[in-house]
mmCIF file of C-alpha atoms in Angstrom:
data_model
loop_
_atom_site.group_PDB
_atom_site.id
_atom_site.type_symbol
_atom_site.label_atom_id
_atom_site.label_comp_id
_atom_site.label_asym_id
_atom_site.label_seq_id
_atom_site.Cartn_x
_atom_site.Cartn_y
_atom_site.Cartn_z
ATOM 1 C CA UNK W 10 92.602 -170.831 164.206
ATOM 2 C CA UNK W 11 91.701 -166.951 164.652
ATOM 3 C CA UNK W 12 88.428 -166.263 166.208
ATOM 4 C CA UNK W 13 86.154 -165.086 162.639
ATOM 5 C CA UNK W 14 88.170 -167.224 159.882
ATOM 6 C CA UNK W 15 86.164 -170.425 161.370
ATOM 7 C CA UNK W 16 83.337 -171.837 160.011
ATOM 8 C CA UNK W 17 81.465 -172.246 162.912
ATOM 9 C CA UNK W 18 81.172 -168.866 165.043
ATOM 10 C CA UNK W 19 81.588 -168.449 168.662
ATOM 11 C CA UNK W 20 78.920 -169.851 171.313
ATOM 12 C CA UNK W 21 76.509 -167.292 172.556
ATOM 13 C CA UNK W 22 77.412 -166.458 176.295
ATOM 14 C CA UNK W 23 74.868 -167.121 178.819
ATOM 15 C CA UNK W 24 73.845 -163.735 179.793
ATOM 16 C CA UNK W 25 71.315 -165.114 182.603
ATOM 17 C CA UNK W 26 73.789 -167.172 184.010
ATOM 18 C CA UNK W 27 76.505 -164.244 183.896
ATOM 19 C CA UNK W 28 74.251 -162.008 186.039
ATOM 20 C CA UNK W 29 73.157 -164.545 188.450
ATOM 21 C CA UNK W 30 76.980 -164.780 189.033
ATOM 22 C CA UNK W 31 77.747 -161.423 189.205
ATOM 23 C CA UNK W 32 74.327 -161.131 191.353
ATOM 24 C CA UNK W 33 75.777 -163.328 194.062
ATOM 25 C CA UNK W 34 79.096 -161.261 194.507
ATOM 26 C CA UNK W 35 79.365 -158.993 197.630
ATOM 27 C CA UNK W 36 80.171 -155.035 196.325
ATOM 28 C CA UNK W 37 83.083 -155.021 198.180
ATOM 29 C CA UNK W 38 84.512 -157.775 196.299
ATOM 30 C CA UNK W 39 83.826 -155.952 193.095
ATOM 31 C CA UNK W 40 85.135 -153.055 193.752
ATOM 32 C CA UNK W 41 88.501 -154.371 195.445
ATOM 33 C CA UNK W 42 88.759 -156.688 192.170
ATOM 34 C CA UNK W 43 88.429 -153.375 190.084
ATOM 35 C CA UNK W 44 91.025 -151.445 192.056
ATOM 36 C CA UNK W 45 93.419 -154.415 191.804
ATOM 37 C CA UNK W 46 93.145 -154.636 187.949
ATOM 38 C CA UNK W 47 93.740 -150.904 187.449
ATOM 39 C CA UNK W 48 96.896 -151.283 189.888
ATOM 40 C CA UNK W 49 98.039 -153.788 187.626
ATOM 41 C CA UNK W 50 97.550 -151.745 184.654
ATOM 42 C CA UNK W 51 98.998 -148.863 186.117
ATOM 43 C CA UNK W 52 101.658 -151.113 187.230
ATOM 44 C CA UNK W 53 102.557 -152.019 183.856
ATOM 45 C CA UNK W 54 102.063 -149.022 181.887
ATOM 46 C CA UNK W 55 104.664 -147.591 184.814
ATOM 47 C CA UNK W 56 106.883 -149.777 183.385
ATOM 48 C CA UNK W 57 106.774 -151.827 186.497
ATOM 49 C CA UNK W 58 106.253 -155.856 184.722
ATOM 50 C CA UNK W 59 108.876 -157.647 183.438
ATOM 51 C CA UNK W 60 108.965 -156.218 180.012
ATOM 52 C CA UNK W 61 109.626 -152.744 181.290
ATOM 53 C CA UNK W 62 110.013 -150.437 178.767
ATOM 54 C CA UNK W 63 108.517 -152.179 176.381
ATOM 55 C CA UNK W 64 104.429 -150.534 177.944
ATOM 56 C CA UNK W 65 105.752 -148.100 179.485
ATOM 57 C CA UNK W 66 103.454 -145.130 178.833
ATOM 58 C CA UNK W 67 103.072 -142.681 181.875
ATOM 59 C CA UNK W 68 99.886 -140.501 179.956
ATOM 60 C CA UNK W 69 98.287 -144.209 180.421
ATOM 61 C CA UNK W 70 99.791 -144.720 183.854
ATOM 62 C CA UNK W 71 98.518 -141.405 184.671
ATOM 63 C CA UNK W 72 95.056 -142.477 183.947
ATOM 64 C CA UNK W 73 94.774 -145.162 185.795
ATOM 65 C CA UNK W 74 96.319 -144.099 188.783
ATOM 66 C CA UNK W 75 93.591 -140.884 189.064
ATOM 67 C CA UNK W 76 90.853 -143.566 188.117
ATOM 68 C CA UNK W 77 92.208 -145.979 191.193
ATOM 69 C CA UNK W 78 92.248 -142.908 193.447
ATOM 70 C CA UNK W 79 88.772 -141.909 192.901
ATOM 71 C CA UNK W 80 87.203 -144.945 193.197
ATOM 72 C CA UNK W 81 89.263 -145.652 196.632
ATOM 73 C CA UNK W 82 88.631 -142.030 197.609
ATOM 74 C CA UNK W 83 84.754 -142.728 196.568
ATOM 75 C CA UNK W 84 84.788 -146.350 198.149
ATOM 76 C CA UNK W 85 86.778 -145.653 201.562
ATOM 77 C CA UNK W 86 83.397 -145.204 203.925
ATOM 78 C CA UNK W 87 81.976 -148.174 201.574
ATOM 79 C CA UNK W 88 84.706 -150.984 202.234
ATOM 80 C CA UNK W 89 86.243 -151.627 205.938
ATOM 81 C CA UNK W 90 89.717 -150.204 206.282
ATOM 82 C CA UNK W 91 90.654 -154.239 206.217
ATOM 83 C CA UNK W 92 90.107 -153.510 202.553
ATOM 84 C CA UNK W 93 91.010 -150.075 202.062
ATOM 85 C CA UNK W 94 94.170 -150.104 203.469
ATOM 86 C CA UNK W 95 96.295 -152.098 201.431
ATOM 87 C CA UNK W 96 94.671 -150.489 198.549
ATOM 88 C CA UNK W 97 95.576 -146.855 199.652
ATOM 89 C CA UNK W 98 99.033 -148.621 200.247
ATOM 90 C CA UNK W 99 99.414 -149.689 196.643
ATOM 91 C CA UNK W 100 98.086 -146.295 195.586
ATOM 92 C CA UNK W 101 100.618 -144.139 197.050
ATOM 93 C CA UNK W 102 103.208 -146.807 195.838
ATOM 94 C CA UNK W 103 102.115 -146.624 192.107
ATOM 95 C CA UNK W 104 102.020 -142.479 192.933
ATOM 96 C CA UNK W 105 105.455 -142.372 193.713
ATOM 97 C CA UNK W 106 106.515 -144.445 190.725
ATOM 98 C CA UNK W 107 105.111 -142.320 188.802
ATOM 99 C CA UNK W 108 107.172 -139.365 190.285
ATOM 100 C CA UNK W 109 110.359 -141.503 189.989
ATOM 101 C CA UNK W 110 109.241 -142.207 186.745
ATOM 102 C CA UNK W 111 108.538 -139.283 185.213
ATOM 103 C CA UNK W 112 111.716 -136.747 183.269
ATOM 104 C CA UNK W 113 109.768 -133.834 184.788
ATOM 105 C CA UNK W 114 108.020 -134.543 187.931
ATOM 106 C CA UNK W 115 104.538 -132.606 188.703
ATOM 107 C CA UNK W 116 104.571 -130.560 191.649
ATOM 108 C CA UNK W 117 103.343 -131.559 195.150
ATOM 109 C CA UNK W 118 99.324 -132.134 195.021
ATOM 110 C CA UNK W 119 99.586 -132.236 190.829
ATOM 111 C CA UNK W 120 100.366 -135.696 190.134
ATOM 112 C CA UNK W 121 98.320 -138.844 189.161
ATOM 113 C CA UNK W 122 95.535 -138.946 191.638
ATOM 114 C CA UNK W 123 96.804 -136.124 194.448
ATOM 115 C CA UNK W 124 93.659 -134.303 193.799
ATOM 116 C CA UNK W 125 92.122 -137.076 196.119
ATOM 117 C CA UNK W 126 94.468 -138.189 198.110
ATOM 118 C CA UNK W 127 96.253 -134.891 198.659
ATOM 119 C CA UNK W 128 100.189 -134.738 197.552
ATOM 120 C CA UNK W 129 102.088 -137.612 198.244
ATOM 121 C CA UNK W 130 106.010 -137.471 199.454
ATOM 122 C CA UNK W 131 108.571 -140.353 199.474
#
């Protein structure tokens, strides 16, 4: 059954009970869940899941990797390096995919996210 061709619609989410979840989770963890979801994306629109070529889009991949590096760059005195570095880690690994990735490669300090994090070399 598709969601709108049934006869009875969807239940109303709990609002009040969605914040007091959200309410009760520590900012690091939020923002450490955020920066893991747009590695994934980026991940996949690299071309990087097992369906390769069948996301790929670098203009998207390029997106989300600047977005991940200025919320890390934003975030790094706000979460303990116990956090942060894995993150950057992933980062420079999605950065250099891109390179790799890309027919024409931007020059040093002009790729997805260098503006922050300063160019990144293999």
């Amino acid at each position: 059954m598709v969601w709108g061709m049934s006869e009875t619609p969807p239940e109303n989410p709990d609002f009040d009970a969605m914040t007091r979840d959200i309410a009760e989770v520590p900012a690091v963890e939020v923002i450490v869940t955020v920066a893991v979801n747009l590695m994934s994306a980026a991940a996949v629109k690299l071309g990087l899941s097992e369906e390769g070529e069948k996301y790929k889009d670098l203009d998207e991949a390029r997106k989300l990797i600047t977005a991940l590096a200025g919320l890390l760059d934003a975030s790094a005195t706000e979460i303990s390096s116990f956090h942060a570095a894995p993150l950057r880690d992933g980062l420079k690994s999605l950065q250099l995919a891109f390179r790799e990735a890309s027919i024409v490669p931007d020059d040093p300090g002009q790729g997805p996210g260098e503006k922050y994090t300063g160019p990144v070399y293999g």
